[in-house]
XYZ file of C-alpha atoms in Angstrom:
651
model
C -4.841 -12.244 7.056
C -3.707 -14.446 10.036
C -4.289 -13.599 13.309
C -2.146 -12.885 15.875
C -3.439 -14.100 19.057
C -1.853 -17.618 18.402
C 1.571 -18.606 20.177
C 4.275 -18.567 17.022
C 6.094 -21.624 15.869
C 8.774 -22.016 18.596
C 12.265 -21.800 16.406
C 14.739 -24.518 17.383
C 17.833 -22.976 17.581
C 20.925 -25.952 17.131
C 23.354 -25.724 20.141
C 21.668 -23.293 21.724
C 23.326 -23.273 25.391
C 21.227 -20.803 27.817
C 24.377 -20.726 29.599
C 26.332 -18.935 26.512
C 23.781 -17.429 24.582
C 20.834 -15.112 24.587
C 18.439 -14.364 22.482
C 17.001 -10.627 21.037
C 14.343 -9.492 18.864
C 13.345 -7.052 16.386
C 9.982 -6.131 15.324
C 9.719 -4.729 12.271
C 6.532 -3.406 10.202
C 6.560 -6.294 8.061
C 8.392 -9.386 10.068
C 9.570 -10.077 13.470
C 13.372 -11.647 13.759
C 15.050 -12.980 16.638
C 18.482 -13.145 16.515
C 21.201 -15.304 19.000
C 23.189 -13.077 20.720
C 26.296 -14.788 22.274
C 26.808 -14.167 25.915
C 30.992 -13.892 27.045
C 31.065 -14.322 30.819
C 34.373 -12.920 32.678
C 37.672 -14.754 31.712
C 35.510 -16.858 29.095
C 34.539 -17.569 25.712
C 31.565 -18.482 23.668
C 32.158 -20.092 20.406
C 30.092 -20.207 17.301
C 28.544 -18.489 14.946
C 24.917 -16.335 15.530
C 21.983 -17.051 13.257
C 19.292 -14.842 12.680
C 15.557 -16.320 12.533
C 12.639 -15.148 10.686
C 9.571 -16.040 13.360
C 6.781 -14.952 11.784
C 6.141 -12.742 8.468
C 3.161 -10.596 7.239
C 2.456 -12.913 4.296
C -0.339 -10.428 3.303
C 1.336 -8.444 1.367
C 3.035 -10.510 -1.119
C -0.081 -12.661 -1.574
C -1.026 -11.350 -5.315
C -4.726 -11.566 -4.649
C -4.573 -9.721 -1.601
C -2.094 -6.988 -3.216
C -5.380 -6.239 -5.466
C -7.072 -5.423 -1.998
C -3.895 -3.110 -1.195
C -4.225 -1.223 -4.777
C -7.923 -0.939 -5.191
C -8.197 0.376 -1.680
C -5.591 2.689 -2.116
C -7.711 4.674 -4.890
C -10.687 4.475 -2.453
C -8.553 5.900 0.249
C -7.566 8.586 -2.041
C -11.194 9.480 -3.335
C -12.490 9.344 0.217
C -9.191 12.443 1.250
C -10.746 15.081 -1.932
C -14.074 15.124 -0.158
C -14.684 18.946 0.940
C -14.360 19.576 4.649
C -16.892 22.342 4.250
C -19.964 20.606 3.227
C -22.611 20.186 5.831
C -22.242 16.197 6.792
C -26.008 15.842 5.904
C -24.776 16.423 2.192
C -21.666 13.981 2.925
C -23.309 10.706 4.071
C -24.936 9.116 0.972
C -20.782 9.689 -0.493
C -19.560 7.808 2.488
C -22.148 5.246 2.582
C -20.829 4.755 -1.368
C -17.471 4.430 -0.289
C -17.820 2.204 2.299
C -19.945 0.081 -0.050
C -16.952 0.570 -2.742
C -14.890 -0.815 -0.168
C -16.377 -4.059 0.901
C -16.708 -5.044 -2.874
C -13.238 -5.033 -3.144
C -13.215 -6.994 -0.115
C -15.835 -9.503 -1.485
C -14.027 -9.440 -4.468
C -10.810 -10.560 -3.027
C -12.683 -13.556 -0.877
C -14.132 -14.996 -3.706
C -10.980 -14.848 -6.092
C -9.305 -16.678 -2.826
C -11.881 -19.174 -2.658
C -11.650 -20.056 -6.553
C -7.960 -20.291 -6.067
C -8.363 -22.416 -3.082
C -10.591 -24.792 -4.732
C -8.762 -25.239 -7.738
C -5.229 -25.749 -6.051
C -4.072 -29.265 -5.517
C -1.449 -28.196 -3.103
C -3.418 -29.046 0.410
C -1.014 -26.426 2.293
C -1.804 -23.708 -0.491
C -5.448 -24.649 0.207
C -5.586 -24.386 3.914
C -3.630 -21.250 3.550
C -6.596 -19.618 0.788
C -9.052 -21.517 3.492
C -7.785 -18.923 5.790
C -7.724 -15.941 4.438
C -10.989 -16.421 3.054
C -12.241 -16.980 7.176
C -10.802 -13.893 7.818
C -12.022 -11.688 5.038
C -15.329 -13.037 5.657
C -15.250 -12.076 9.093
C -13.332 -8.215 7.984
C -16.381 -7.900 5.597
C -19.051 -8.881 8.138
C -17.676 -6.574 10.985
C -17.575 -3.556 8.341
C -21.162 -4.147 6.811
C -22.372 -3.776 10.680
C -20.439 -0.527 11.230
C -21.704 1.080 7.862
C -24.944 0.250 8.777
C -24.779 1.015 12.647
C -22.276 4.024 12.066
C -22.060 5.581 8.604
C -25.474 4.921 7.440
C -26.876 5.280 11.077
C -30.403 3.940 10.571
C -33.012 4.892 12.542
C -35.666 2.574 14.134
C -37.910 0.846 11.946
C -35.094 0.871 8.834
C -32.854 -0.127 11.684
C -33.971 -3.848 11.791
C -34.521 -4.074 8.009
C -31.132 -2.952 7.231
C -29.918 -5.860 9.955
C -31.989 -8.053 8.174
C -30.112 -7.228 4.720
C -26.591 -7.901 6.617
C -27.697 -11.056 7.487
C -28.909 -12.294 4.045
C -25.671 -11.388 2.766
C -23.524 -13.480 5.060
C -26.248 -16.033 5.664
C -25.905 -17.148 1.306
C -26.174 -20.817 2.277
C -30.348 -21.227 2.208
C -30.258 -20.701 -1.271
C -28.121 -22.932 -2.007
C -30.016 -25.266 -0.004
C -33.373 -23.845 -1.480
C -31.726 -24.762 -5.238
C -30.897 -28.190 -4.299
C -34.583 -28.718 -2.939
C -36.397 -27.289 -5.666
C -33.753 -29.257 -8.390
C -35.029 -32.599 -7.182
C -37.864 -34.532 -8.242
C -40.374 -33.844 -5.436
C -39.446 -30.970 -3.664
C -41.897 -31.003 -0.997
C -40.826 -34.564 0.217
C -37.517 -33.815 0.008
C -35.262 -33.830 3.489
C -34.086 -30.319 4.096
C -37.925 -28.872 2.650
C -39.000 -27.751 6.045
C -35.531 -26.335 7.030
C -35.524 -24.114 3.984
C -38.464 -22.894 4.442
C -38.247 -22.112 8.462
C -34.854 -20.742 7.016
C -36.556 -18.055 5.246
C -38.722 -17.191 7.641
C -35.990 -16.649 10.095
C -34.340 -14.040 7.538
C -37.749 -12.485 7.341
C -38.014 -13.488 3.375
C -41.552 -14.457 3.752
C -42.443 -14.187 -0.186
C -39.689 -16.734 -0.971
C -40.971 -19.239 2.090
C -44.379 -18.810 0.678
C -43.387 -19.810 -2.762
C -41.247 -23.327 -1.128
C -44.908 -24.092 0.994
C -47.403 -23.983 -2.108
C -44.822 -26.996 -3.404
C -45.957 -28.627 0.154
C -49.424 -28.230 0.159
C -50.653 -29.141 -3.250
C -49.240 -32.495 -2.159
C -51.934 -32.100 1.071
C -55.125 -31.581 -0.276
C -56.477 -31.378 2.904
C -54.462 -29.422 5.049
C -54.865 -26.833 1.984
C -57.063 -24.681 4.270
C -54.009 -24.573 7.254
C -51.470 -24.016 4.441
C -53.682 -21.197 3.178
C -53.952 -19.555 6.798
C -50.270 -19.561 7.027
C -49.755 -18.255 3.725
C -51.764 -15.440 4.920
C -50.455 -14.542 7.737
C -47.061 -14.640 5.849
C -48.093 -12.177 3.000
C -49.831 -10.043 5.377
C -46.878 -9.347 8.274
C -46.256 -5.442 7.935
C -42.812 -4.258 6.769
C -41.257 -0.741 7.120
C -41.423 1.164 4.392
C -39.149 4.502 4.934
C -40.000 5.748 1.440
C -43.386 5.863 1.964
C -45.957 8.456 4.316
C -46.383 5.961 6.804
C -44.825 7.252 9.828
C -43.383 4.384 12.207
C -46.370 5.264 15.386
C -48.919 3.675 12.112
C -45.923 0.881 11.325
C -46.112 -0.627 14.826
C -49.952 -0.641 15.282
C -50.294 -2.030 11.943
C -47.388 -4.892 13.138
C -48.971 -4.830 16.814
C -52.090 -5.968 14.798
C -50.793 -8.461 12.787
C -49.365 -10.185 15.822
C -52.211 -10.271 17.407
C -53.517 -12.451 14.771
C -50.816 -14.784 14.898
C -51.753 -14.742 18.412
C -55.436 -16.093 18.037
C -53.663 -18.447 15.671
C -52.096 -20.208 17.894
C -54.780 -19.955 20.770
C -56.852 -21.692 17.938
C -54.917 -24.342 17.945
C -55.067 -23.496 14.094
C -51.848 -25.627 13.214
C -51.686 -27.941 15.942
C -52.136 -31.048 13.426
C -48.372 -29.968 11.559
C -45.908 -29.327 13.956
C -43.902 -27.592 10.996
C -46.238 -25.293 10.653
C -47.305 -24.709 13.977
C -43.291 -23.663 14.446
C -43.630 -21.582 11.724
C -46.293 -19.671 13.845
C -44.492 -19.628 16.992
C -41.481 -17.529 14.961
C -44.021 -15.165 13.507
C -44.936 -13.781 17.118
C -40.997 -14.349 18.677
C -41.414 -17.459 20.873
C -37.701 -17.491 21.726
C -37.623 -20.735 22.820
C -38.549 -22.186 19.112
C -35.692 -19.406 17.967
C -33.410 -21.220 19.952
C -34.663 -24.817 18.903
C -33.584 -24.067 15.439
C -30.094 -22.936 16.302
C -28.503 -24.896 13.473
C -30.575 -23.023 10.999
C -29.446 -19.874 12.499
C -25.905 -21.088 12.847
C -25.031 -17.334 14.926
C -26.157 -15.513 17.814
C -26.373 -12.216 15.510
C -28.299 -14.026 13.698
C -30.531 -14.457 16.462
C -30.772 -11.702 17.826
C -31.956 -10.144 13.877
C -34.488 -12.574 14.048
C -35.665 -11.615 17.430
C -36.023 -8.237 17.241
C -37.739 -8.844 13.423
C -40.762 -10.955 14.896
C -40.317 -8.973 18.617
C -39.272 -5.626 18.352
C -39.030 -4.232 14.561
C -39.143 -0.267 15.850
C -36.259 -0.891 17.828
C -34.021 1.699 18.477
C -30.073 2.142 17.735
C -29.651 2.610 21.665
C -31.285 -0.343 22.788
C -29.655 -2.637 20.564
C -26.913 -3.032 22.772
C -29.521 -4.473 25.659
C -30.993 -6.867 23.215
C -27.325 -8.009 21.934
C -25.972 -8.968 25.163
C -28.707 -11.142 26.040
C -29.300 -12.567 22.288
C -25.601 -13.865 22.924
C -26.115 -15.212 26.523
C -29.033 -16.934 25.234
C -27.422 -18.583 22.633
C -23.823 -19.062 23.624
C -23.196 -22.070 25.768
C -22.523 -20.438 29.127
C -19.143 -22.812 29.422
C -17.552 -21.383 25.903
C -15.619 -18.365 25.665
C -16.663 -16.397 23.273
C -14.742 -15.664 19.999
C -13.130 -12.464 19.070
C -15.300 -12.068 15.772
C -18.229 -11.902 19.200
C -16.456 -9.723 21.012
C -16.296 -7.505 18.246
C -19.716 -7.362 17.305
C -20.909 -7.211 20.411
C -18.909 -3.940 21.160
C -20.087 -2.553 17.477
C -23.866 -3.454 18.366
C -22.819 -1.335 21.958
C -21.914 1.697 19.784
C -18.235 1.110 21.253
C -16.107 2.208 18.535
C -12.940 2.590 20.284
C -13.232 -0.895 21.310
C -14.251 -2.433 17.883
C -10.579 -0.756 16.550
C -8.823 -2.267 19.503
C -10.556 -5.370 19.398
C -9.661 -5.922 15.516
C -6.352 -4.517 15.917
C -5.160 -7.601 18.361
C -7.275 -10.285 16.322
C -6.169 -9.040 12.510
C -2.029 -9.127 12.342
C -2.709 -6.688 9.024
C -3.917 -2.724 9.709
C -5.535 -2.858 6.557
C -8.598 -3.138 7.896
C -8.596 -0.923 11.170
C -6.387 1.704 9.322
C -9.238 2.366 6.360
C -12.296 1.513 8.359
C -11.055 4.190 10.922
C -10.033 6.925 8.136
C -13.925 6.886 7.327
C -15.051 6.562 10.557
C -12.942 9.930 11.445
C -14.204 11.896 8.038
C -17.992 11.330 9.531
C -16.664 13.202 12.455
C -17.208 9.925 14.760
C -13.488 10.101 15.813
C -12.832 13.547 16.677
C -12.755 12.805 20.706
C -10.462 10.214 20.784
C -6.267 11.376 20.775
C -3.900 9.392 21.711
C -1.453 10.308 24.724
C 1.793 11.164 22.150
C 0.326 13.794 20.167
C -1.413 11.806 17.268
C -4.886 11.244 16.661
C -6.188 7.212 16.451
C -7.091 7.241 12.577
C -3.005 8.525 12.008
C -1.560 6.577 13.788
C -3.544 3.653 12.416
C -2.494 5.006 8.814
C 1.286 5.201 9.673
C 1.368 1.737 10.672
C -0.491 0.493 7.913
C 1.601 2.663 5.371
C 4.260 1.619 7.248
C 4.067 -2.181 6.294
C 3.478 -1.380 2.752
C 7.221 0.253 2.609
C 8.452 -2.929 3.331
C 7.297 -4.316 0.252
C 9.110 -3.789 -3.524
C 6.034 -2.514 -5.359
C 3.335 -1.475 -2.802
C 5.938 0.992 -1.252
C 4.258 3.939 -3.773
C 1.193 3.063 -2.616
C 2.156 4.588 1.107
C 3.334 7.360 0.243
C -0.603 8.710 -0.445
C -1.135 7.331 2.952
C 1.701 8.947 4.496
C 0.510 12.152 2.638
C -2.421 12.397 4.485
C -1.263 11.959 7.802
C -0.693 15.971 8.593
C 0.979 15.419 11.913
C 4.132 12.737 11.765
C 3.419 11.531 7.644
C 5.983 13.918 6.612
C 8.628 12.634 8.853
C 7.650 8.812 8.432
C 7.951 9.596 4.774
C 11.013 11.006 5.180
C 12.346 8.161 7.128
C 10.908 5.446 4.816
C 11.930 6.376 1.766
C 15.462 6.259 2.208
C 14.791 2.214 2.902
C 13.369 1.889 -0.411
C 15.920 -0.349 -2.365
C 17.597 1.732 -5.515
C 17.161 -1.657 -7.937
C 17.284 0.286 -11.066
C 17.008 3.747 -12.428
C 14.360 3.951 -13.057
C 12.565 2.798 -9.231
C 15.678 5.310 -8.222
C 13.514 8.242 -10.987
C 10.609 7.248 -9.087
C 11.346 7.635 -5.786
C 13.318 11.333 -6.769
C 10.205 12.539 -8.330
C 7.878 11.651 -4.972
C 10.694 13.629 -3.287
C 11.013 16.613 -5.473
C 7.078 16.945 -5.580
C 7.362 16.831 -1.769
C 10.409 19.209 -1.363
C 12.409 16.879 -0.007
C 15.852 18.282 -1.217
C 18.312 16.724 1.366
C 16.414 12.932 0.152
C 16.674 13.564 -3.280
C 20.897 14.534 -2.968
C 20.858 11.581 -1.014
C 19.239 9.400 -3.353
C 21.384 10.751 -6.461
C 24.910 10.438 -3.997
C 24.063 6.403 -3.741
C 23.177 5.838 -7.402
C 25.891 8.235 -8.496
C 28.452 5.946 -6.502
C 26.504 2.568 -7.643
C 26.846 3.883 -11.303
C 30.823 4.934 -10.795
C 31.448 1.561 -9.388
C 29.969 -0.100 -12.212
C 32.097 2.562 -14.499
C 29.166 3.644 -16.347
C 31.326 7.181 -16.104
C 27.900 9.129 -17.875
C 25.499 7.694 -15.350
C 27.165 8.442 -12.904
C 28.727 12.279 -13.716
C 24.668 12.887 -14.026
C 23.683 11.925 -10.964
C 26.017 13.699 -9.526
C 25.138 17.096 -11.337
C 21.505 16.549 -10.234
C 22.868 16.106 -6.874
C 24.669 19.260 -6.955
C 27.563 17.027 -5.436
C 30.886 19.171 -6.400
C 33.242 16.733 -4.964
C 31.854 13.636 -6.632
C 31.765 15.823 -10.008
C 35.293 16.547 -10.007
C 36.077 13.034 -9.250
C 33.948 11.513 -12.365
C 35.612 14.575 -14.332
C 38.603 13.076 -13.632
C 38.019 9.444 -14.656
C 36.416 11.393 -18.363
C 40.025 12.472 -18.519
C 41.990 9.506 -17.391
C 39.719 7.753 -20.052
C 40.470 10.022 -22.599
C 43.887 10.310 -22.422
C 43.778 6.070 -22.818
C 41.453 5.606 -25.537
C 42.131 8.958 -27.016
C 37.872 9.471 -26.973
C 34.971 10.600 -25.274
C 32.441 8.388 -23.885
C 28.383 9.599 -23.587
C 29.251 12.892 -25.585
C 25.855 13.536 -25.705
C 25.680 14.120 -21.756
C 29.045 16.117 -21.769
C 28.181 18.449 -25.194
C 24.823 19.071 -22.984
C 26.087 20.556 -19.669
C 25.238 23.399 -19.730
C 24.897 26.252 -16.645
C 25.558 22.257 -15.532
C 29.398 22.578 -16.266
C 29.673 25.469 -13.366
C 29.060 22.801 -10.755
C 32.981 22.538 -10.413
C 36.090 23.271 -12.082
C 36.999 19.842 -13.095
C 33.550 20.076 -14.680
C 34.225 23.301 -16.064
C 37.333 22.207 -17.719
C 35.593 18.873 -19.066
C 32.436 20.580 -20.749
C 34.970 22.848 -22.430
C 37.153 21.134 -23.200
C 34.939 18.385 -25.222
C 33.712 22.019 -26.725
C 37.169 22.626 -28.414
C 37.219 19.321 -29.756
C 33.803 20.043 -31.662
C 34.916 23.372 -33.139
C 37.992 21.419 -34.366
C 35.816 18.712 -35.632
C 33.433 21.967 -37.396
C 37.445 23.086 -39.072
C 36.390 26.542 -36.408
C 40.413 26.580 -36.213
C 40.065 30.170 -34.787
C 37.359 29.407 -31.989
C 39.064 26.674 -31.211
C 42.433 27.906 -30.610
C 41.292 30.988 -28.316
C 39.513 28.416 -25.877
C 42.631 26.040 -26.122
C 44.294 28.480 -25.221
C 42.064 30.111 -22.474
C 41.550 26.876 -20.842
C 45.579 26.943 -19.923
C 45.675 30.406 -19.452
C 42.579 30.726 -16.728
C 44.343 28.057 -14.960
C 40.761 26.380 -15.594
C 42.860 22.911 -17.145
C 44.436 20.681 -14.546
C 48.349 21.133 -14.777
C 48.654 17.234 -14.908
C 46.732 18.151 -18.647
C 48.987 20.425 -19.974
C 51.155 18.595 -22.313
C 47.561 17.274 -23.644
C 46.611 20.201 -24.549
C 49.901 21.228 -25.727
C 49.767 18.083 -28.011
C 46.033 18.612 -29.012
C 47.604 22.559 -30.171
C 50.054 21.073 -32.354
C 47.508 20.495 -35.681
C 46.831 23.895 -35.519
C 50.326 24.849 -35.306
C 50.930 22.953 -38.711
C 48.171 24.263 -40.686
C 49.319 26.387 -43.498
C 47.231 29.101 -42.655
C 48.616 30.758 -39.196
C 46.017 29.814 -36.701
C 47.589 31.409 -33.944
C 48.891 35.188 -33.012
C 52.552 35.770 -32.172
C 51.261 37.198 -28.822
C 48.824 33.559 -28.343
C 52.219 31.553 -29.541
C 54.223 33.036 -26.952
C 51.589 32.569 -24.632
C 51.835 28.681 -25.135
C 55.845 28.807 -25.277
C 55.559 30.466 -21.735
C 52.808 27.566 -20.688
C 55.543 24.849 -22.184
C 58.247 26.150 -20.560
C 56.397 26.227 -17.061
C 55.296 22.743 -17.521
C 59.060 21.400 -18.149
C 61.061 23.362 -16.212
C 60.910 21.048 -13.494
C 61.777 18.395 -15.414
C 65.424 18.178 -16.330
C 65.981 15.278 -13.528
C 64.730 12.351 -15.611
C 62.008 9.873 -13.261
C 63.468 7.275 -11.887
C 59.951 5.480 -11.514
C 58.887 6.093 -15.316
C 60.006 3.977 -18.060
C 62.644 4.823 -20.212
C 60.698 4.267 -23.442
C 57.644 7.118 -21.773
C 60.993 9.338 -21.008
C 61.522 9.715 -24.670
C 58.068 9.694 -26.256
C 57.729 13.073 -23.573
C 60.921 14.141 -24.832
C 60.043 13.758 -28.378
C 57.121 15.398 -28.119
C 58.563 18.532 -26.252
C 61.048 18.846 -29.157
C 58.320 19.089 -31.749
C 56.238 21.335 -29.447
C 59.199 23.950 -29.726
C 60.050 23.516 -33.175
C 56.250 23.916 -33.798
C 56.090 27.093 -31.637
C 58.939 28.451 -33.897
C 58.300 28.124 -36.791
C 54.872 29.128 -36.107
C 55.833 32.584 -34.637
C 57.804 33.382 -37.627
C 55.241 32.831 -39.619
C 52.922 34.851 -37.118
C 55.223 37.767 -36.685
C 55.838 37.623 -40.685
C 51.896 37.454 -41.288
C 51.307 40.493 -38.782
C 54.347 42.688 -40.259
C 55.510 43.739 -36.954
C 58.496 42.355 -34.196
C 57.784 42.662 -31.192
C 60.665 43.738 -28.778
């Protein structure tokens, strides 16, 4: 995750004249563009052509390790929103303490995944780029292990410090490495970083580990043993808060006050003066800042520090003095001519109980609302939130979701993920939703299925015609005729289903059959949706009671179809044609009253047609002439045969 308070690349822009041309921006969730807009003064005129500039994208999200971030914190997210409102919050906290835990292994899982990958690449960009990402995830996990254990967990004193203490291990991993190397050469005790390993530990309050490193040291001293022994005594003895046991923390801290004391004689003694090591070693156990702040290498941060400090100083301090002891832990060990960084900044405001300003401040330094979107989502479910509204109606952790969710529309996969988010938002989700999902490009079918079915579940009826208009019109333009008519249908589009009708029966009149008969014999109540439709659905239904030699059926509903006026005129004399098998079987097929029905429906059709058309071929002229000529002799002879079978004229 970059950050964004870095000037952008400047953008060259070839033959750019401030004179002529201007320049305008857009800044969109994912990407910002600036565009050249060319500027016509009066009487003049600016040539060229305008280009369009990508300045800076959100790389984030198409990074495939950090898309795992993106999906496993999206079931989190989604755990975290079934969580009953109406249990007391006592009940609630050990579930979000889980979550938040859940979340920062994904994070951790992410950063070291990047850091493999960055390793292994031999592309030095690629690297740097990993290099990066890992800072910054390092940094997102740090800042949320200090809220969950400042805000969701919300130690008390005494569990306060060791639950600092346990923050700092974690992002402090670099003694043991240091403490491997040592104890992996051939004489550990002489080698060069023994005494910085060992202070190490002692500064992260892991006194059984230090005391293990020193027994390496003073077997190799035979006699110092006694000063080693003294040290290794005061070391196993220094009290530690126990919150499961019955020690209540008045006993803790004159137990520790104790102890200190001593350390105290220890040093009036003089009792180490002979190893300066461990005389140093003494002067941490009872909080001599000035030694602290002699081994700043070792502890590398001012948070670091200031854990130390209150470990050896104040260990029953309490969550609302840690702000007094964090501002001067950072004077102290910041050089008063450097700025501070905005990781500082950060913590600083989260060690002030400042939660407002901990968003803010990551919401300038991270150019992704990953972070301040979920980290504020739990925040608000512990009821932490619920003062802070912001001045257009929405509340901070929604409008921290919408812009996150937002982001994700922009991408082709992660697009689904949103719509949870959006979900969950009760005060503008439903119209960002509504919004965003109309961006979401209609690939293939099947995305198109997709995005339908998050719009039906949603009732989102005028989205989902929408959607089926576009991929009814992709699918027409592609003549996929089937596609197409059923998209339509599910659009409830009359218009567009008449027109596909149309093309069914401009395409069977060509080729002489149907295309996707499976879609047309399966209309159903479908078929009502228009007339064209109507006339289509039945129409493929005579052809399959001819095909089933149901001469009967299928005459009636020829027949009805012209009769109802439900058949197009311009589909007459197909229907007329498609009539004259059953008007040579031997058996009489139809009535004399259903034969004069169809003379009557030939004669309307041709009336107007004694003027031959100029614009029609001569050769079409007499194929329409031939067939009219067999129509009628076909009508004859079959209504003699009708009136002969039926044994009555009719006058």
């Amino acid at each position: 995750m970059e950050e964004v308070d870095v000037e952008p690349t400047t953008t060259p822009i070839p033959g750019f004249d401030s004179n002529k041309k201007h320049l305008g921006f857009v800044w969109g969730p994912g990407d910002i563009l600036v565009y050249e807009t060319i500027y016509k003064a009066s009487g003049g005129s600016a040539g060229g052509c305008p280009f369009v500039h990508e300045v800076r994208k959100d790389e984030d999200i198409y990074s495939p390790i950090l898309r795992k971030l993106f999906n496993e914190s999206h079931h989190i997210f989604v755990g975290l929103q079934r969580i009953r409102d109406d249990l007391p919050s006592k009940n609630k906290k050990p579930q979000f303490v889980s979550i938040s835990k859940n979340y920062r292994s994904v994070i951790r899982a992410c950063m070291e995944e990047l850091q493999q990958v960055a390793v292994s690449t031999q592309d030095a960009a690629l690297a740097t780029q990993y290099g990066n990402q890992v800072s910054i995830l390092l940094a997102v996990e740090l800042i949320w292990n200090l809220c969950e254990v400042l805000f969701i967990d919300a130690a008390p004193a005494g569990s306060l410090v060791l639950h600092l203490l346990d923050w700092v291990r974690l992002h402090k991993a670099d003694v043991d490495e240091k403490a491997r190397e040592v104890l992996a050469s051939e004489s550990p005790a002489e080698h060069q970083a023994y005494w910085d390993v060992v202070i190490s530990y002692v500064l992260q309050g892991r006194m059984d580990e230090a005391r293990q490193v020193l027994v390496k040291r003073a077997t190799l001293q035979p006699a110092a043993r006694a000063m080693f022994k003294l040290l290794d005594n005061l070391l196993m003895k220094m009290p530690i808060f126990n919150p499961g046991e019955t020690q209540t923390l008045t006993e803790f801290d004159v137990k520790w006050r104790h102890w200190r004391e001593e350390v105290d004689r220890c040093l009036q003694d003089q009792s180490f003066a002979s190893n300066p090591h461990l005389e140093d070693i003494c002067k941490i156990l009872v909080g001599d800042e000035d030694v602290l702040l002699e081994h700043k290498e070792l502890l590398s941060t001012w948070y670091h520090f200031l854990v130390t400090r209150l470990l050896f100083s104040h260990p029953t301090v309490k969550p609302t003095e840690l702000h007094y002891y964090a501002q001067s832990s950072m004077h102290m060990f910041l050089d008063t001519r450097c700025v501070p960084e905005p990781l500082d900044s950060i913590l600083l405001a989260a060690f002030e109980f400042d939660i407002h300003q901990v968003i803010k401040d990551c919401s300038i330094a991270l150019n992704n609302w990953w972070f301040v979107g979920h980290l504020t989502d739990l925040l608000d479910h512990c009821k932490l939130l619920q003062s802070h509204n912001l001045h257009f109606g929405s509340n901070l952790r929604e409008f921290l979701l919408l812009e996150y969710a937002s982001g994700l529309f922009t991408h082709h996969s992660l697009w689904q993920l949103a719509v949870d988010y959006f979900d969950h938002c009760p005060e503008f989700g439903r119209v960002y939703l509504e919004l965003q999902i109309e961006r979401v490009p209609l690939d293939t079918e099947r995305k198109a299925l997709k995005v339908i079915r998050i719009c039906e579940q949603r009732q989102m009826t005028e989205q989902v015609r929408s959607i089926c208009k576009i991929m009814a019109k992709k699918a027409l333009r592609n003549n996929r005729l089937g596609s197409a008519l059923s998209w339509s249908i599910r659009a409830k589009d009359a218009a567009f289903a008449t027109l596909i009708s149309e093309r069914f029966l401009q395409d069977y009149c060509a080729k002489g059959t149907f295309s996707d008969l499976d879609l047309i014999d399966n209309l159903g109540p479908a078929m009502l949706l228009s007339d064209r439709l109507t006339f289509l659905g039945k129409y493929r239904e005579f052809h399959r009671l001819y095909g089933e030699k149901r001469f009967s059926d299928a005459a009636k509903l020829l027949l009805s179809l012209m009769t109802a006026k439900i058949a197009p005129r311009s589909f007459w004399m197909t229907l007329l044609t498609d009539a004259l098998p059953l008007l040579e079987q031997k058996e009489v097929i139809f009535s004399a009253d259903q034969t004069h029905e169809l003379m009557f429906c030939l004669e309307e059709l041709t009336s107007g047609k004694s003027v031959p058309n100029p614009d029609r071929p001569m050769q079409d002229e007499d194929i329409e002439t031939t067939k009219i000529e067999l129509l009628r002799l076909a009508l004859a002879r079959n209504l003699a045969m009708a009136i002969v079978k039926e044994g009555t004229v009719e006058v």
